[in-house]
Amino acid sequence: MDLETGVAQNPIKRESWRTVLTLAYQSLGVVYGDLSTSPLYVYKITFAGDIEHSETNEEIFGVLSFVFWTLTLVPLLKYVFIVLKADDNGEGGTFALYSLLCRHARVNALPNCQLADEELSSYKKDITSPEPTSFGARLKSTLEKYRVLQRFLLVLALIGACMVIGDGILTPAISVFSAVSGVELATAKEHHKYVEVPAACIILIGLFALQHYGTHRVGFLFAPVVITWLLCISSIGLYNIIRWNPMVYQALSPYYMYKFLKKTQRKGWMSLGGILLCITGSEAMFADLGHFSQLSIKVAFTTFVYPSLILAYMGQAAYLSQHHVIENHYHIGFYVSVPEKLRWPVLVIAILAAVVGSQAIITGTFSIIKQCSALGCFPRVKIVHTSSKIHGQIYIPEINWTLMLLCLAVTIGFRDTKRMGNASGLAVITVMLVTTCLMSLIIVLCWHKSMVLAVCFVVFFGTIEALYFSVSLIKFLEGAWVPIALSFLFMIVMCVWHYGTLKKYEFDVQNKVSVDWLLSLGPSLGIVRVGGIGLIHTELVSGIPAIFSHFVTNLPAFHQVLVFLCVKSVPIPHVKHEERFLVGRIGPKEYRMYRVIVRYGYRDAHKDDLVFENDLVCSIAEFIRTGKSGLNGADEDATKECEEMTVVGTPSTHLDGIQLRLDESENASSAGTSELREIRSPPVTKPRKKVRFVIPESPNIDSSAREELRELMEAREAGVAYILGHSYVKAKQGSSLVKKIAINYGYDFLRRNCRSPTYAFRVPHASTLEVGMVYHI
């Protein structure tokens, strides 16, 4: 099955308004679930201890003013009108910004990058060099020159990714717990604490347990739930404004922020940690951009989400401005401003909205981990695509259960929204700071704007976010330590894995076997050539991997067709089908040795083994048919091999080329049409699945190419064997203590406990052969 046909990217042509409105409707359930549930806990956490609600209403009006301007400046101005424009071929998020910078400034962290990758249409799109005398050109040169700056850029992107993962743990906990807290108003004071935590835990367990079914089965309900919730809180807000304080709109003036800070001083500054939570989920507008379009997300936020949230916060403030003594010891909160007769229906809707918002951030966490893994910064994990039609809906079992356990630990350990809010706030604002820093580089390097504009962007938005960040750090002991601890743990895992992978690749490069050595063995390679196709998996894009020489030294037999296969990721979100395969020949034709490089974007879905095998064989057959010969002899420079690689698409992209057919019996009809001819394998004595190539009538194929195609077909019919290197990595003698700990213990532990390469490549176990080697790095 082809999982990539459902990719929804920003079309170049103008969208119809019907399409825009449809995407805007769908985005409400995916993008805005987290942001829309923030009214459940913002006021409650803000007034949870630092400040008190007084008769003068200066506190509540000041908080409302802060909420209004924070929502206006960060989600509306920063994200909707600026950051959304920095998409990477329609994709958004932290790694999209990092990917853009990698391509514009050549700071790619992937070790096996090639010049051929830069010829990809998505890679070159919208890339122009800055003026040589501009600040952007000097900045580009500096980044390319100093490795330490490149590492700092990668670490910055990984910090953002780690905080997104931390948010995936904290957001479900605070959203569900805050929604369930409405039970507090319906039960006795001494009983509600025994209801909230178990109810929240049951909902969270159910939420994570249902992840493997995918969201596509109930996804059509997400948008109606969020729309119902936003209509509910905006209607209640409008009702409270009209009934309790129609003049509450005056509190939107920035003057009330000044009065608030003047009166409350340090306590008011400390309370900003609660106000910060009103923009929780804003990053999702950019991170989920690939599923929708810029215009649809802008329309949904500006016309519906933003006004609904403002009305909800104004309504709560209007109610509280007339109620200074709250019964049931509930004090400040969302449910106290809800009319008593509506509390139970609103409670149900709030729980559903919290589940939808949690689902979005969990799916986003899966996505960011998949991107980290594709870029070599996270151990291999099992990635299950839960929908064959909708791109991006994935499920990672190991991460899912880890998130669930950590989420339950946070819920049971904290048992109150204040500490959960402090933890969630730090994760949210850190991701925003990372986005601001990366955006400043995007403005100069990618958009070729002046340095002044980039500095203004950083100073304006960075100051706002730094203010909230400082408050969140102050609350380190009150819950903010959780995202720091979680991020530190994930950061160690990512850095150790990336370092070990990089060193392992450097060892492969240094110990690869030259093509000259291979060609000196003659067409038989000095060994017995048996039937079938041997796929030697390697990270190398040139040369012969050491595992091959290690194998033939100990077992002098190999397959009649050898394919050195490199499956690699490139720093773009998607690679088109017609640009997927790079195919070349190693040595003269009679050697029957090929190199195939399969390129995937960091958001591409890998195909299953059978489809991949067929595409691979067809790409080699099409390469043979077109007559591109690659190296013509042993005297050629081995490095020229990369230059002779030919771009070959999948069979679906060259319908006029060679197609592969599988017959279930040997008696399948051999008749062809007038347009097509068939090359079949010779008859065999026992029935088995037949393989045939259907090739176009013209241009004519010479006899040597036909013979090569016939051998390839016979080899495919005999079967495909996957040869993978099973490496044991050890730090070499004389290494520092830190390196020994990182490699001998850290990387080795991750390697032994992550998915094997056979699973990452979706290789059938029955056809797999692993060659063990010890790497001293």
Short mmCIF file of N, CA, C and O in Angstrom, two decimals, residues 12 20 192 215 218 238 246 292 306 338 386-387 416 451 516 522 549 570 588 642 651 677 713 733 755 767 777:
data_model
loop_
_atom_site.label_atom_id
_atom_site.label_comp_id
_atom_site.label_asym_id
_atom_site.label_seq_id
_atom_site.Cartn_x
_atom_site.Cartn_y
_atom_site.Cartn_z
N ILE A 12 0.25 25.08 -5.05
CA ILE A 12 0.80 26.31 -5.60
C ILE A 12 -0.32 27.18 -6.16
O ILE A 12 -0.34 28.39 -6.00
N VAL A 20 -10.79 25.85 1.10
CA VAL A 20 -10.26 26.54 2.28
C VAL A 20 -11.15 26.34 3.49
O VAL A 20 -10.69 26.02 4.60
N HIS A 192 -14.59 14.88 46.73
CA HIS A 192 -14.19 15.13 45.34
C HIS A 192 -12.73 14.74 45.07
O HIS A 192 -12.38 14.32 43.98
N THR A 215 -6.57 7.58 14.74
CA THR A 215 -7.60 8.61 14.90
C THR A 215 -8.55 8.68 13.72
O THR A 215 -9.57 9.37 13.79
N VAL A 218 -12.34 7.80 14.44
CA VAL A 218 -13.20 8.75 15.17
C VAL A 218 -12.82 10.19 14.86
O VAL A 218 -13.33 11.12 15.46
N LEU A 238 -20.38 35.26 26.62
CA LEU A 238 -21.22 36.38 26.21
C LEU A 238 -22.38 36.60 27.19
O LEU A 238 -22.71 37.75 27.53
N PRO A 246 -21.15 44.38 31.58
CA PRO A 246 -20.99 44.73 30.16
C PRO A 246 -19.79 45.64 29.89
O PRO A 246 -19.35 45.76 28.75
N PHE A 292 -2.85 20.73 6.37
CA PHE A 292 -3.85 21.71 5.91
C PHE A 292 -3.17 22.72 4.99
O PHE A 292 -2.34 22.35 4.19
N TYR A 306 -10.05 32.50 17.82
CA TYR A 306 -9.61 33.69 18.56
C TYR A 306 -10.78 34.44 19.19
O TYR A 306 -10.75 34.72 20.41
N VAL A 338 -19.95 29.00 35.12
CA VAL A 338 -20.96 28.33 34.29
C VAL A 338 -22.27 28.29 35.05
O VAL A 338 -22.29 27.92 36.23
N THR A 386 -1.50 4.09 10.90
CA THR A 386 -2.85 3.65 11.24
C THR A 386 -3.87 3.96 10.15
O THR A 386 -5.01 3.54 10.24
N SER A 387 -3.47 4.71 9.14
CA SER A 387 -4.38 5.01 8.04
C SER A 387 -3.61 4.94 6.73
O SER A 387 -2.52 5.47 6.62
N ASP A 416 -2.78 18.31 41.42
CA ASP A 416 -3.38 19.65 41.36
C ASP A 416 -2.90 20.36 40.10
O ASP A 416 -1.79 20.10 39.60
N MET A 451 19.16 42.38 8.47
CA MET A 451 19.46 41.97 9.83
C MET A 451 18.61 42.75 10.83
O MET A 451 18.23 42.21 11.88
N ASP A 516 38.22 -0.90 -6.73
CA ASP A 516 39.32 -1.52 -7.46
C ASP A 516 39.61 -2.93 -6.94
O ASP A 516 39.86 -3.86 -7.72
N GLY A 522 37.63 -10.23 -10.59
CA GLY A 522 37.05 -10.80 -11.80
C GLY A 522 35.54 -10.88 -11.70
O GLY A 522 34.95 -10.65 -10.64
N SER A 549 33.26 -7.65 2.46
CA SER A 549 34.54 -8.37 2.43
C SER A 549 34.63 -9.33 3.62
O SER A 549 35.19 -10.43 3.51
N VAL A 570 16.74 12.43 3.66
CA VAL A 570 17.26 13.72 3.19
C VAL A 570 16.50 14.83 3.92
O VAL A 570 15.37 14.62 4.36
N PRO A 588 31.93 -3.46 -14.77
CA PRO A 588 31.34 -3.75 -16.07
C PRO A 588 30.02 -4.50 -15.94
O PRO A 588 29.68 -5.00 -14.87
N CYS A 642 29.47 7.98 -7.86
CA CYS A 642 28.35 8.81 -7.43
C CYS A 642 27.87 9.69 -8.58
O CYS A 642 26.69 9.96 -8.68
N PRO A 651 7.75 2.33 -10.33
CA PRO A 651 6.99 1.92 -11.52
C PRO A 651 5.75 2.76 -11.76
O PRO A 651 5.34 2.95 -12.91
N ARG A 677 6.04 -6.07 -25.08
CA ARG A 677 6.67 -7.36 -25.20
C ARG A 677 7.05 -7.84 -23.80
O ARG A 677 7.16 -7.06 -22.87
N MET A 713 15.69 -11.08 -13.91
CA MET A 713 14.39 -11.69 -13.70
C MET A 713 14.52 -13.08 -13.06
O MET A 713 13.78 -13.43 -12.13
N GLN A 733 40.90 2.02 22.04
CA GLN A 733 41.88 2.26 23.10
C GLN A 733 42.33 3.72 23.10
O GLN A 733 42.54 4.32 22.04
N ARG A 755 14.71 -1.18 18.08
CA ARG A 755 14.36 -2.09 17.00
C ARG A 755 15.59 -2.38 16.15
O ARG A 755 16.42 -1.50 15.92
N SER A 767 14.23 -14.10 5.15
CA SER A 767 15.19 -13.80 4.07
C SER A 767 16.36 -12.95 4.55
O SER A 767 17.04 -12.33 3.75
N ILE A 777 35.64 2.45 17.59
CA ILE A 777 35.54 3.84 17.12
C ILE A 777 36.15 4.81 18.14
O ILE A 777 36.36 4.47 19.29
#
